[in-house]
Coordinates of C-alpha atoms and ligand atoms in Angstrom, one line a residue:
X1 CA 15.0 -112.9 -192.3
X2 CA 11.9 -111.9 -190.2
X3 CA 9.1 -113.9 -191.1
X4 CA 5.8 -111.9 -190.6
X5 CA 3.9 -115.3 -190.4
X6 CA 5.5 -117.0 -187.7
X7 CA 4.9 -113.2 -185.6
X8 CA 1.7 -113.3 -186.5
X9 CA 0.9 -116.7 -184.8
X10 CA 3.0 -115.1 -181.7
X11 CA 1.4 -112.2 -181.6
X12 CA -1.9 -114.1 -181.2
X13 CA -1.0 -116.1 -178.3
X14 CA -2.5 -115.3 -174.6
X15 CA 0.4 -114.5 -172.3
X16 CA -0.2 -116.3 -169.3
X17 CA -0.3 -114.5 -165.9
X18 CA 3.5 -113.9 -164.5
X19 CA 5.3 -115.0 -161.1
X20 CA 8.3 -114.1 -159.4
X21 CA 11.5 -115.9 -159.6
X22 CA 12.7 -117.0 -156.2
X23 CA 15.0 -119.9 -155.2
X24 CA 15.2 -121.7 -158.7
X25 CA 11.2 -121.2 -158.3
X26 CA 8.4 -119.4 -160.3
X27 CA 6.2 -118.6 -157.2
X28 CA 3.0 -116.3 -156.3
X29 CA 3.6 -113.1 -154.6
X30 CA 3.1 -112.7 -150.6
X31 CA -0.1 -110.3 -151.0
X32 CA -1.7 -111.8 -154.0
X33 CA -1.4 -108.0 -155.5
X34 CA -0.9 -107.9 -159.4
X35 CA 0.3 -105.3 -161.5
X36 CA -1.9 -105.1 -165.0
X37 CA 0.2 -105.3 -168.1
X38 CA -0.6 -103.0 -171.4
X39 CA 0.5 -103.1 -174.8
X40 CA 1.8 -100.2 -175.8
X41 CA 0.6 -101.6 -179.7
X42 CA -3.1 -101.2 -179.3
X43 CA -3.6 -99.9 -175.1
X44 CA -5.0 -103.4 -174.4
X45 CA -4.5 -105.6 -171.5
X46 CA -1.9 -108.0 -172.0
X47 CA -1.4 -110.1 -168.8
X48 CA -1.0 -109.4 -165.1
X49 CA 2.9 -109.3 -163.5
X50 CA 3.1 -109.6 -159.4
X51 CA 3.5 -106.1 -157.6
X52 CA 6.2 -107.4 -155.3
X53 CA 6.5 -106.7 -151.4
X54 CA 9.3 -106.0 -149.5
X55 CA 8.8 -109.4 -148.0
X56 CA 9.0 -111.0 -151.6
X57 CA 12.3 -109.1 -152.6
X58 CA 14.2 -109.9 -148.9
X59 CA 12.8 -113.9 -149.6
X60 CA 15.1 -112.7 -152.9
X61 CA 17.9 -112.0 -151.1
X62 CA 17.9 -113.9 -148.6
X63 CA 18.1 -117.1 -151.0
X64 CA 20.3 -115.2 -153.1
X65 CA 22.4 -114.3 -150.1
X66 CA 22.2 -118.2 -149.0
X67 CA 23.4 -119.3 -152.9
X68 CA 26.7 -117.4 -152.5
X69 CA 27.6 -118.0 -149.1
X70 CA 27.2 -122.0 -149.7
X71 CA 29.4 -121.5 -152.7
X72 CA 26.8 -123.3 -155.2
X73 CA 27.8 -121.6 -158.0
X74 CA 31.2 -119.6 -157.1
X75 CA 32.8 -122.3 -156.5
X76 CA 31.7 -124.4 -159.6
X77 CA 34.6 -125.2 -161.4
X78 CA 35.2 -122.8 -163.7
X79 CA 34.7 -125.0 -166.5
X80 CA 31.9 -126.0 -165.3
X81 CA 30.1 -122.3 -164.8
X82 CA 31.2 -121.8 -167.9
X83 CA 29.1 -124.1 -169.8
X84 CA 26.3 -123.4 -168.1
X85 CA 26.3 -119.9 -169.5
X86 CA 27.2 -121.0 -173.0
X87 CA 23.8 -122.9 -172.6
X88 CA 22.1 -120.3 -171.5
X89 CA 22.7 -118.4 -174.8
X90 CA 22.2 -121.4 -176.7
X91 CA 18.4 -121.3 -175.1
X92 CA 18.6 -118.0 -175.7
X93 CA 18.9 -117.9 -179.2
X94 CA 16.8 -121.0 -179.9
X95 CA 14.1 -118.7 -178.2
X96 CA 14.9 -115.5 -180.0
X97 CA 11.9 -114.8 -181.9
X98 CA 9.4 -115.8 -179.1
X99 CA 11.4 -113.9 -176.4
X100 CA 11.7 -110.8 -178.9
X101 CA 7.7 -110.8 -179.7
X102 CA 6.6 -111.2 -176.2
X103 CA 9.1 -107.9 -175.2
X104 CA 7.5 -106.1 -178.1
X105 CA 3.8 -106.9 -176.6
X106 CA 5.2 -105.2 -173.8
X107 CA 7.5 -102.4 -174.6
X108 CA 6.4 -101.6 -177.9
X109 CA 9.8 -101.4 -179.8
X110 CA 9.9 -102.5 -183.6
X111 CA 11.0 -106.0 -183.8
X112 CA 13.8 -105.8 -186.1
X113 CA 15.6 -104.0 -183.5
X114 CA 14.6 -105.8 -180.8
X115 CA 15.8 -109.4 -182.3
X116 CA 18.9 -107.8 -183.3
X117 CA 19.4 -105.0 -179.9
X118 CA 17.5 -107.4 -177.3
X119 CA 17.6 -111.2 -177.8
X120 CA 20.8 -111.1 -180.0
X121 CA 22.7 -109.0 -177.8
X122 CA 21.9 -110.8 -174.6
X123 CA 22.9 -114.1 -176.0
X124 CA 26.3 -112.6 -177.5
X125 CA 26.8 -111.0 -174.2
X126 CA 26.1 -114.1 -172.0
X127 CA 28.6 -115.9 -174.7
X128 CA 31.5 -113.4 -174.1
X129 CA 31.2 -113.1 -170.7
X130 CA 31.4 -117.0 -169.9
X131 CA 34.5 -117.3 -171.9
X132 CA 35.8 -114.9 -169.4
X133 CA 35.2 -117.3 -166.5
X134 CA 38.5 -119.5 -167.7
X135 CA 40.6 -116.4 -168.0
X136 CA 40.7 -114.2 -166.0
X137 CA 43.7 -114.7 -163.7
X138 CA 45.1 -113.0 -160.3
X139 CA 48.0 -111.1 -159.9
X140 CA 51.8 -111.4 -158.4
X141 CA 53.0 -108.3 -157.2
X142 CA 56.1 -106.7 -158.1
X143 CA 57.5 -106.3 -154.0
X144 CA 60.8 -107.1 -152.6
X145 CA 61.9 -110.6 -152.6
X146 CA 61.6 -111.6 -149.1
X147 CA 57.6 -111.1 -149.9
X148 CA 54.9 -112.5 -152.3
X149 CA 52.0 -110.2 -152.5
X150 CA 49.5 -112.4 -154.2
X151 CA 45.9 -109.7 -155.8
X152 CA 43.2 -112.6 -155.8
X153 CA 39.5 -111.8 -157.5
X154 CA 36.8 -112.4 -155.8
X155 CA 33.1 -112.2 -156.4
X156 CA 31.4 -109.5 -153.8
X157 CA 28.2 -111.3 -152.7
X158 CA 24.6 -110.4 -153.5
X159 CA 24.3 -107.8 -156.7
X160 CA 20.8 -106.1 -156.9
X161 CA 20.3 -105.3 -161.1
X162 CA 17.7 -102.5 -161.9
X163 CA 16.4 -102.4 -164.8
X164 CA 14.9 -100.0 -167.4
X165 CA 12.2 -100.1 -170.1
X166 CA 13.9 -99.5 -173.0
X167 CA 16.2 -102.4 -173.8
X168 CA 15.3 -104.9 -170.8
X169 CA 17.1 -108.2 -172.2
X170 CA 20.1 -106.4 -173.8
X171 CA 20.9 -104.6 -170.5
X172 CA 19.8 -107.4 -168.3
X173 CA 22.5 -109.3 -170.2
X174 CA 25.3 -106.3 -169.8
X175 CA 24.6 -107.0 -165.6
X176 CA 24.0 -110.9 -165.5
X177 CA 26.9 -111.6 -167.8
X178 CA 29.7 -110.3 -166.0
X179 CA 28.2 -110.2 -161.9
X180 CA 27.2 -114.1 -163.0
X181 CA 30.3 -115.1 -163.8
X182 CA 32.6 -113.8 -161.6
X183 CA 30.4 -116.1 -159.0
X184 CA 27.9 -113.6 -157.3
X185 CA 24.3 -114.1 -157.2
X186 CA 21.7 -112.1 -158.6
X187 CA 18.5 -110.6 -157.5
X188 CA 16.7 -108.8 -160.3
X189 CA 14.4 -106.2 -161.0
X190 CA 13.0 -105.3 -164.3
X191 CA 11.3 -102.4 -165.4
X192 CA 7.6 -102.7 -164.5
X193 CA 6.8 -101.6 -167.7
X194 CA 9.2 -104.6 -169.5
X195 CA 9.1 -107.7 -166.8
X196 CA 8.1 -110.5 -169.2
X197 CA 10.8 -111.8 -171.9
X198 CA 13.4 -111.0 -168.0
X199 CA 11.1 -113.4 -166.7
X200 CA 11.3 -115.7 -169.3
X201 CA 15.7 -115.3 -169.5
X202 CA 15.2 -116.2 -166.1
X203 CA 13.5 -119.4 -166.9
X204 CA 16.5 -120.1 -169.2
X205 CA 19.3 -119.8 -166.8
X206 CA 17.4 -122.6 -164.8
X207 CA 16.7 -124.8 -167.4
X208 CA 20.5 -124.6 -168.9
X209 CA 22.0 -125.4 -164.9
X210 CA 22.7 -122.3 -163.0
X211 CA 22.0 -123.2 -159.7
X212 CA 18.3 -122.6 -157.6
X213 CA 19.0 -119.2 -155.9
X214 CA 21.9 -117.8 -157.9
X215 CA 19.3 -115.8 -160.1
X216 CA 16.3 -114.6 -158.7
X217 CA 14.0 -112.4 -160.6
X218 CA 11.6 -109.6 -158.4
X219 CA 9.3 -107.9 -160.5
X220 CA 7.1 -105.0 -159.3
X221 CA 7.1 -101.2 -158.6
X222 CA 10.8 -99.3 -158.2
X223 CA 9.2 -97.5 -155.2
X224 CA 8.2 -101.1 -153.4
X225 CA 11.0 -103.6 -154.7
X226 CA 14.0 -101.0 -155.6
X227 CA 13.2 -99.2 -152.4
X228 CA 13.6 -102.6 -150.7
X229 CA 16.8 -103.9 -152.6
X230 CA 18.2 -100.3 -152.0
X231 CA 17.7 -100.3 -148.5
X232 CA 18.4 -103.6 -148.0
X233 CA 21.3 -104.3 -145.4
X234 CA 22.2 -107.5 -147.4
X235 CA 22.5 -106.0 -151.2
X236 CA 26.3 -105.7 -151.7
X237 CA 26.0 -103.7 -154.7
X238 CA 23.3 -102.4 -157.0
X239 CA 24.2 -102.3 -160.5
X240 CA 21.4 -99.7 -162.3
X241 CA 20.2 -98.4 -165.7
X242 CA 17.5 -95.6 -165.3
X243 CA 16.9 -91.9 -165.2
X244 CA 18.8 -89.5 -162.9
X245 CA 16.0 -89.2 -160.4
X246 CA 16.4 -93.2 -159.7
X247 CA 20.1 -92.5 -159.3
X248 CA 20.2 -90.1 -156.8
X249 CA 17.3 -92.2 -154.5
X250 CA 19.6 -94.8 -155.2
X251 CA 22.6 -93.1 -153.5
X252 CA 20.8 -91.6 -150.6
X253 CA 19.4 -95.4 -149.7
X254 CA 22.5 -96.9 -150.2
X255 CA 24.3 -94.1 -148.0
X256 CA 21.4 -94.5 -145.3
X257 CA 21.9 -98.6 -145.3
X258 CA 24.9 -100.1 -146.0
X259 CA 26.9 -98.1 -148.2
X260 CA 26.4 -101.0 -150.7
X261 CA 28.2 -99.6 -153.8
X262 CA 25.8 -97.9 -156.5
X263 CA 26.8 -97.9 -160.2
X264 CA 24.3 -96.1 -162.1
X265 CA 23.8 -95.7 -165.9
X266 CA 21.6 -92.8 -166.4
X267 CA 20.4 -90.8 -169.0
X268 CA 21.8 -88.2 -171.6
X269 CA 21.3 -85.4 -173.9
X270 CA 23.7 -86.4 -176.8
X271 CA 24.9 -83.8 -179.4
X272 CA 25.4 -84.9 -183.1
X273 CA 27.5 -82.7 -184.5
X274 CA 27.6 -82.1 -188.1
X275 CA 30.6 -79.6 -189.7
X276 CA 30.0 -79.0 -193.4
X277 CA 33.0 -80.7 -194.8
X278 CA 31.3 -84.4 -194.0
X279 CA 31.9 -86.3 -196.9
X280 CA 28.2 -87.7 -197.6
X281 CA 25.7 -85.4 -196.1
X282 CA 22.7 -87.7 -197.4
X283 CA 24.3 -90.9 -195.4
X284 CA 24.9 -88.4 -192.2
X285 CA 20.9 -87.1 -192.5
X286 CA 19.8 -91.1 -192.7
X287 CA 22.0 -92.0 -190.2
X288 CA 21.3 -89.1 -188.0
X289 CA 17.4 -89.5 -188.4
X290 CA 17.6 -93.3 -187.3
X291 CA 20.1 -92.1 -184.4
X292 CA 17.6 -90.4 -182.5
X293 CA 13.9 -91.8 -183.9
X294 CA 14.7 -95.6 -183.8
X295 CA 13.0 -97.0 -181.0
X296 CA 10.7 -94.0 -181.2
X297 CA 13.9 -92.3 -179.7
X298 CA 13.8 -94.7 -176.3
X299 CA 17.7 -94.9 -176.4
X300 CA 19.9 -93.3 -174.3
X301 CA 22.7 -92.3 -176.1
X302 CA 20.3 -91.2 -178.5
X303 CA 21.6 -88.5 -180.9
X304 CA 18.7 -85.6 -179.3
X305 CA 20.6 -82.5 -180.0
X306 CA 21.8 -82.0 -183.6
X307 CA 24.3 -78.9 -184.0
X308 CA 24.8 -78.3 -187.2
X309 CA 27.4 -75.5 -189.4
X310 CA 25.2 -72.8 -190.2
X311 CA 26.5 -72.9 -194.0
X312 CA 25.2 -76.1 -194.4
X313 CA 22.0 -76.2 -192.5
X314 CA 19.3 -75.9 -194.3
X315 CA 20.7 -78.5 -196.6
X316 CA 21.4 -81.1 -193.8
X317 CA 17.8 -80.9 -192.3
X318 CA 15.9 -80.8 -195.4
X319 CA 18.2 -84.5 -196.1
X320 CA 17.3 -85.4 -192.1
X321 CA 13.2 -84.5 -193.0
X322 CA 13.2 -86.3 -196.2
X323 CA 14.8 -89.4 -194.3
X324 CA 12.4 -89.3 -191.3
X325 CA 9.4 -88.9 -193.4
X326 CA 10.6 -92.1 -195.2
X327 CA 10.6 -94.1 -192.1
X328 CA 7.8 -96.4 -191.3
X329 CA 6.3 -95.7 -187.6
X330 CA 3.4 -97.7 -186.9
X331 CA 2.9 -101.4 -185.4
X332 CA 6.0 -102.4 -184.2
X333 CA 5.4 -106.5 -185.0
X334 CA 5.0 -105.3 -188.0
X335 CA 8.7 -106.3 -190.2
X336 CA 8.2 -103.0 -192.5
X337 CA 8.2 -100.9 -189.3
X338 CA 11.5 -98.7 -188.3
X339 CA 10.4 -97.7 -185.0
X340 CA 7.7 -98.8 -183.0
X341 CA 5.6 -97.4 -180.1
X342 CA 6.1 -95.1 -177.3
X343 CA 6.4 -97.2 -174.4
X344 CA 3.5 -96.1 -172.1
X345 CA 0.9 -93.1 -172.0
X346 CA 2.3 -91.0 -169.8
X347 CA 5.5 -91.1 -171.8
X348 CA 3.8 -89.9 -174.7
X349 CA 2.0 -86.9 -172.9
X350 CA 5.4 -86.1 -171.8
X351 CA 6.7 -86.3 -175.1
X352 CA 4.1 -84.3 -176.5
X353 CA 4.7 -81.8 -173.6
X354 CA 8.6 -81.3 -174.8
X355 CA 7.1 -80.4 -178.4
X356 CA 4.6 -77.7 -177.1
X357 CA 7.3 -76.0 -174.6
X358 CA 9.8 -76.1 -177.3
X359 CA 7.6 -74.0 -179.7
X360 CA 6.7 -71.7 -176.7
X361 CA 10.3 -71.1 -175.8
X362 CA 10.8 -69.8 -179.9
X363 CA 11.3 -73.3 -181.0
X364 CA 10.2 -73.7 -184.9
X365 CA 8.4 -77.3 -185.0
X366 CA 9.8 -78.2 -188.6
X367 CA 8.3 -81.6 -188.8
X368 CA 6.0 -83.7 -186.8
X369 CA 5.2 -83.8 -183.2
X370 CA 2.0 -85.1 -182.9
X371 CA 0.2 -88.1 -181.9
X372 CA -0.7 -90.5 -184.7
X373 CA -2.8 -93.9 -185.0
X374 CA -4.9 -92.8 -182.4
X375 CA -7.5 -95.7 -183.6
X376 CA -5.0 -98.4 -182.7
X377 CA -5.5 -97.7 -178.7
X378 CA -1.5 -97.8 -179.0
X379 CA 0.7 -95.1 -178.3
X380 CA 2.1 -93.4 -181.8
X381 CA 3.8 -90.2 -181.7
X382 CA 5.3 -88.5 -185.2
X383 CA 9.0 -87.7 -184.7
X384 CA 9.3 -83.8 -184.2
X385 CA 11.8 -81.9 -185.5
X386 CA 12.6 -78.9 -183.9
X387 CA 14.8 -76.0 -185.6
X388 CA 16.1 -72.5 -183.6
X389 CA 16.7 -74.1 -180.6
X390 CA 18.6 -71.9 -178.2
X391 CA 21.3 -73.7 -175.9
X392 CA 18.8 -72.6 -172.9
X393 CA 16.0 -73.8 -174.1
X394 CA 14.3 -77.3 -172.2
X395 CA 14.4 -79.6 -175.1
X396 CA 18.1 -78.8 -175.3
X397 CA 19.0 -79.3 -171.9
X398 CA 16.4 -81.9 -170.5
X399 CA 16.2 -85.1 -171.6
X400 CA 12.5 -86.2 -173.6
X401 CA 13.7 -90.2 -174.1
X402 CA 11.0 -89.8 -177.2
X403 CA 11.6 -89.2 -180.7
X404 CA 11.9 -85.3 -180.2
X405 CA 15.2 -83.6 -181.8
X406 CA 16.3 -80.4 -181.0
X407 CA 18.4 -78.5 -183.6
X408 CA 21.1 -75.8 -183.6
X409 CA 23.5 -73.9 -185.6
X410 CA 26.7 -73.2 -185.2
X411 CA 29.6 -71.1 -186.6
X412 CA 32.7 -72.9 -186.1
X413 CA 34.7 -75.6 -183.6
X414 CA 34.7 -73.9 -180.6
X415 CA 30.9 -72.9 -180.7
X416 CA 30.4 -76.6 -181.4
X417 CA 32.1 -77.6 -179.0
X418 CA 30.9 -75.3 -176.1
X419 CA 27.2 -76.1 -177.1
X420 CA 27.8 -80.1 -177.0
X421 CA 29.6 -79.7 -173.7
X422 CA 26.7 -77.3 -172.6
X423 CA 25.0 -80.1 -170.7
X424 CA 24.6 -81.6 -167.2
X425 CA 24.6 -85.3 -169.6
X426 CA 28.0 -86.8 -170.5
X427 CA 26.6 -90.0 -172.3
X428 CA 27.3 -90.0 -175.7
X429 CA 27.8 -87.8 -178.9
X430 CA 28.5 -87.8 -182.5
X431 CA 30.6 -85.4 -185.0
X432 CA 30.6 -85.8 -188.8
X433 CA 33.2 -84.4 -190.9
X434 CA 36.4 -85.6 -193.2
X435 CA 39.0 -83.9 -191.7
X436 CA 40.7 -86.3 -189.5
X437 CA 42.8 -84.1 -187.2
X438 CA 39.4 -82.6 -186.4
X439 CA 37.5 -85.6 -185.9
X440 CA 40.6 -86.5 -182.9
X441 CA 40.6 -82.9 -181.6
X442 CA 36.8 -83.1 -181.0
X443 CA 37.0 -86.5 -179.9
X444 CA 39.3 -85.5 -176.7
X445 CA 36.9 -82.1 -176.4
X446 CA 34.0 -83.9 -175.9
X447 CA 32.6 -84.7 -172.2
X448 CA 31.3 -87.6 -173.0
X449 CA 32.0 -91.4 -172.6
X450 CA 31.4 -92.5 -176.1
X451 CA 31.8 -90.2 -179.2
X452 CA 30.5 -91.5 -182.7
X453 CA 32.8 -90.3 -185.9
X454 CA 30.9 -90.6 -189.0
X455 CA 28.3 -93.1 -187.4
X456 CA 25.8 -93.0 -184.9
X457 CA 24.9 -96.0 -182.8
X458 CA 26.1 -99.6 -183.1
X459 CA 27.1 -101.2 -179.7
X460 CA 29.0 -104.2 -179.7
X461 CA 29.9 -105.9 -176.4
X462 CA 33.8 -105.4 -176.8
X463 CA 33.5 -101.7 -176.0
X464 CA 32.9 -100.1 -172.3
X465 CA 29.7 -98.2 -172.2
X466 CA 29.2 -95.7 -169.5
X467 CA 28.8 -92.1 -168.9
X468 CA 30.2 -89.2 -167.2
X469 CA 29.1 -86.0 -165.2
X470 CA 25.0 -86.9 -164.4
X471 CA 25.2 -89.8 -166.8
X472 CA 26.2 -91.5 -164.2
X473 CA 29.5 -93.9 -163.1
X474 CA 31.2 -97.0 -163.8
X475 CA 30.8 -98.8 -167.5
X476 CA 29.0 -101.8 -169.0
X477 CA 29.7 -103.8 -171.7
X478 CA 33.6 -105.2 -172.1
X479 CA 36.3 -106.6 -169.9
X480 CA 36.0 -103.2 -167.6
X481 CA 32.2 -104.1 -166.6
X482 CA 33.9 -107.1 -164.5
X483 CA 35.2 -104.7 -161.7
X484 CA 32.0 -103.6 -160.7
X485 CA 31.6 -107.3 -159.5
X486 CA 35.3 -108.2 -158.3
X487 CA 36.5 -107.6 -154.8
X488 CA 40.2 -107.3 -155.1
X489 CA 42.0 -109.5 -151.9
X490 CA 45.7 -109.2 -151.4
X491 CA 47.5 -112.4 -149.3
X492 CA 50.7 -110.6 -147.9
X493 CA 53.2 -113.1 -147.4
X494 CA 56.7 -113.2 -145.7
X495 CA 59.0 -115.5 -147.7
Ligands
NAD501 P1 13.4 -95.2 -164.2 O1 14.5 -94.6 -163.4 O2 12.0 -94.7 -164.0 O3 13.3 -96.8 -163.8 C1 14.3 -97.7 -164.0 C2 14.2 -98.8 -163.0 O4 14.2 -98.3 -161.7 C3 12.8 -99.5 -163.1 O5 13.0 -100.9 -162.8 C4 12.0 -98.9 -161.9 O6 11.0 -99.7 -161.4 C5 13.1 -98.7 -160.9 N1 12.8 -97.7 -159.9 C6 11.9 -96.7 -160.0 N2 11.9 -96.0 -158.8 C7 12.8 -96.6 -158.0 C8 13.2 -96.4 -156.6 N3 12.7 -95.4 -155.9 N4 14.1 -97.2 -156.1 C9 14.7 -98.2 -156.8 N5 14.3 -98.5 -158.1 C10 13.3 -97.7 -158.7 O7 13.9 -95.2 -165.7 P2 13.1 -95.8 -167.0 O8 12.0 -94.8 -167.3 O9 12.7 -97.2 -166.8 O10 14.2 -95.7 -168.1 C11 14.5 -94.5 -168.8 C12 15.8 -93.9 -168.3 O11 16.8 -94.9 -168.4 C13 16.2 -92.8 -169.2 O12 16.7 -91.7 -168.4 C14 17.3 -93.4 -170.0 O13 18.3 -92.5 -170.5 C15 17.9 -94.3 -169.0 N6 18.7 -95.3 -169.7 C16 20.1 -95.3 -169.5 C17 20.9 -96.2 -170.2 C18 22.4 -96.2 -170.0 O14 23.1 -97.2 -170.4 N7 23.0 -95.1 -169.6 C19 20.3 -97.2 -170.9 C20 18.9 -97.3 -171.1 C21 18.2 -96.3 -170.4

């Protein structure tokens, strides 16, 4: 149960001026340069973050660099690392509320999905990834007899994690977890626009044991501190969430420097597919409505593009209004609220921007699409619906990351299915219906790396989480997100 009391008392306290996280210390920056943070709540100024140099993120590496080759942590007996991550998550969770209210001061999303989506999700991911540390085994390779080819794993060295806005604890977690413990160390950036409850994870891993230097924490601008860690000569691999643009300066950096490997989770442009047989058409609308405007629709697989059967239509977004119109978008510390705010200005006047070019392309703006509680100082925007959208039209091929759905009909299967796949984005999609052989058929037809049946949403930790085509490469979540942070080393030996 949220308590609106205690969040009250949170909400109220001055957050103290951040450092970096370098070396097992919280230190100053090398220019003295600060970055001012703003509350997305009410526009106000909330506390200051460093701007990071390059000379603060290679001090980063270097240490981080120095951690690994020492063998501090990766050679920790297993058992060992192993409780130190199960503490972490124990801190983690005796923390959850603070940790969850300070990354609401600073990304703006509503708090019952951020104790759920951020702090719960971190710890649970930190928790299944160190009971990995005890069991995961080489290999024995099936060769001739007069050979034993022994497949050890083996942590790479220095991983560089990039991180969004969105969800900065929840996907921190999907990159410490696994790139911890295998045995590498860490040097992380958050997004400038969420640095503070990372910071304060960071803080955790210390106090619950992981070694000075195994985690270090680099907050800044992506064009300062991701330019450095991307060029950086002794990054072995960068493990990123972000938009496509990122990506791609990502790729070229790496390919210009070391040809560190680059795993990227990018963005998307998701269809939700809705055929008329779906059993409960009110259930799909709710769950449809909070699939793309939860989070003020600051989720990547968000559901953005709804294709609907043409003979059920109008029904299905009359049900989809009705269930956005009853959601509560306002103050997101507030425990009544179902999605918060926008993360940052110029995020809403690009959100805003979507709207207007939709309608000017022959979009109909069915509901919403403007900018409310314009009193707070906060940034509010209405969810828009938008109906008559044409498969060439922006707001179905670019993607807003606001609450901005673009809708489309269709006649039958293979219309659906050619629109959904109509997309640079491979992320994730949804289809609702009750015919079961369908449901599998459009499963396997759709480019995509997850597909929701008769849901939308809900990620749990056991599942790989990744994307294909410009979604990017390589998965999170699950025993597969351990490869991006094994080498595999074979001993070839004559018998
Ligand atoms: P962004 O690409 O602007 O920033 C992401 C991170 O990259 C930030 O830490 C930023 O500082 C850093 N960065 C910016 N420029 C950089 C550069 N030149 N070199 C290195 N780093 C740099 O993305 P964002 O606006 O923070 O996040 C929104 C995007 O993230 C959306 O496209 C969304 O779909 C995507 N996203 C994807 C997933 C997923 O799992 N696929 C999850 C969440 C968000």
């Amino acid at each position: 149960m949220l308590d609106q009391a205690k969040i009250d008392v949170l909400r109220s306290k001055k957050v103290a001026a951040a450092g970096l996280l370098i070396d097992g210390k919280v230190v100053p920056g090398s220019s003295g340069e600060t970055l001012d943070i703003i509350s997305p709540i009410d526009g106000s100024s909330l506390t200051t973050i460093i701007a990071g140099t390059k000379d603060d993120t290679n001090n980063a590496v270097n240490a981080a660099k120095a951690a690994f080759n020492d063998g501090r942590w990766r050679t920790m007996p297993p058992a060992a690392r192993k409780k130190i991550m199960h503490k972490w998550a124990d801190l983690i969770d005796a923390e959850a509320l603070e940790l969850a209210v300070l990354g609401v001061r600073d990304n703006g999303t509503e708090i019952s999905m951020a104790l759920r989506a951020e702090c719960g999700s971190a710890a649970s991911t930190i928790r299944y990834y160190a009971e990995t540390i005890d069991k995961l085994y080489g290999e024995i390779a099936p060769t001739a007899t007069e050979f034993l080819g022994l497949i050890h794993k083996e942590p790479i060295g220095v991983v560089a994690a990039i991180i969004p806005w969105n969800f900065p604890l929840m996907i921190g977690a999907w990159k410490l977890g696994p790139a911890l413990a295998v045995g590498n160390s860490v040097v992380l950036k958050p997004s400038e626009m969420a640095s503070l409850s990372l910071l304060r994870m960071g803080e955790l891993a210390l106090e619950a044991g992981l070694p000075e230097g195994v985690l270090n924490i680099v907050t800044g601008k992506g064009c300062v501190v991701g330019e450095a860690l991307s060029n950086s000569m002794n990054v072995d691999v960068i493990v990123f969430t972000g938009s496509g643009a990122t990506g791609r300066r990502l790729l070229e950096a790496s390919a210009r420097s070391n040809m560190k490997r680059c795993y990227l989770e990018l963005g998307g442009k998701s269809a939700n597919i809705v055929f008329a047989d779906t059993k409960d058409l009110p259930t799909a609308a709710k769950v449809s409505a909070a699939g793309i405007f939860r989070n003020s629709g600051q989720v990547c697989v968000a559901g953005s593009r709804l294709l609907v059967e043409e003979s059920v239509h109008d029904e299905f977004v009359a049900q989809l209004t009705e269930a956005t119109m009853s959601m509560n978008i306002g103050d997101p510390l507030n425990v009544n609220t179902t999605s918060g705010a926008i993360n940052n200005e110029l995020q809403l006047t690009q959100n805003l921007k979507f709207v207007e070019i939709a309608q000017a392309e022959g979009g109909t703006l069915h509901y919403g699409g403007k900018q409310i509680l314009k009193e707070t100082g906060g940034y509010y925007m209405e969810p828009a619906i938008i109906t008559n959208v044409a498969k060439h039209h922006e707001v179905a091929n670019k993607e807003v990351f606001g609450p901005v759905l673009a809708v489309t009909q269709f006649k039958d299967e293979a219309e659906a299915i050619d629109l959904a796949n109509n997309t640079d984005f491979g992320l994730a999609g949804g289809l609702w219906t009750s015919d079961l052989s369908r449901a599998h058929k459009m499963v396997r037809a759709m480019r995509t790396g997850v597909v929701h049946v008769n849901t939308y949403g809900g990620p749990d930790v056991t599942v790989p989480m990744g994307g294909v085509k410009q979604s990017g490469n390589g998965y999170d979540k699950s025993l597969h997100a351990l490869d991006k942070y094994i080498d595999l080393k074979t001993a070839w030996i004559k018998l």
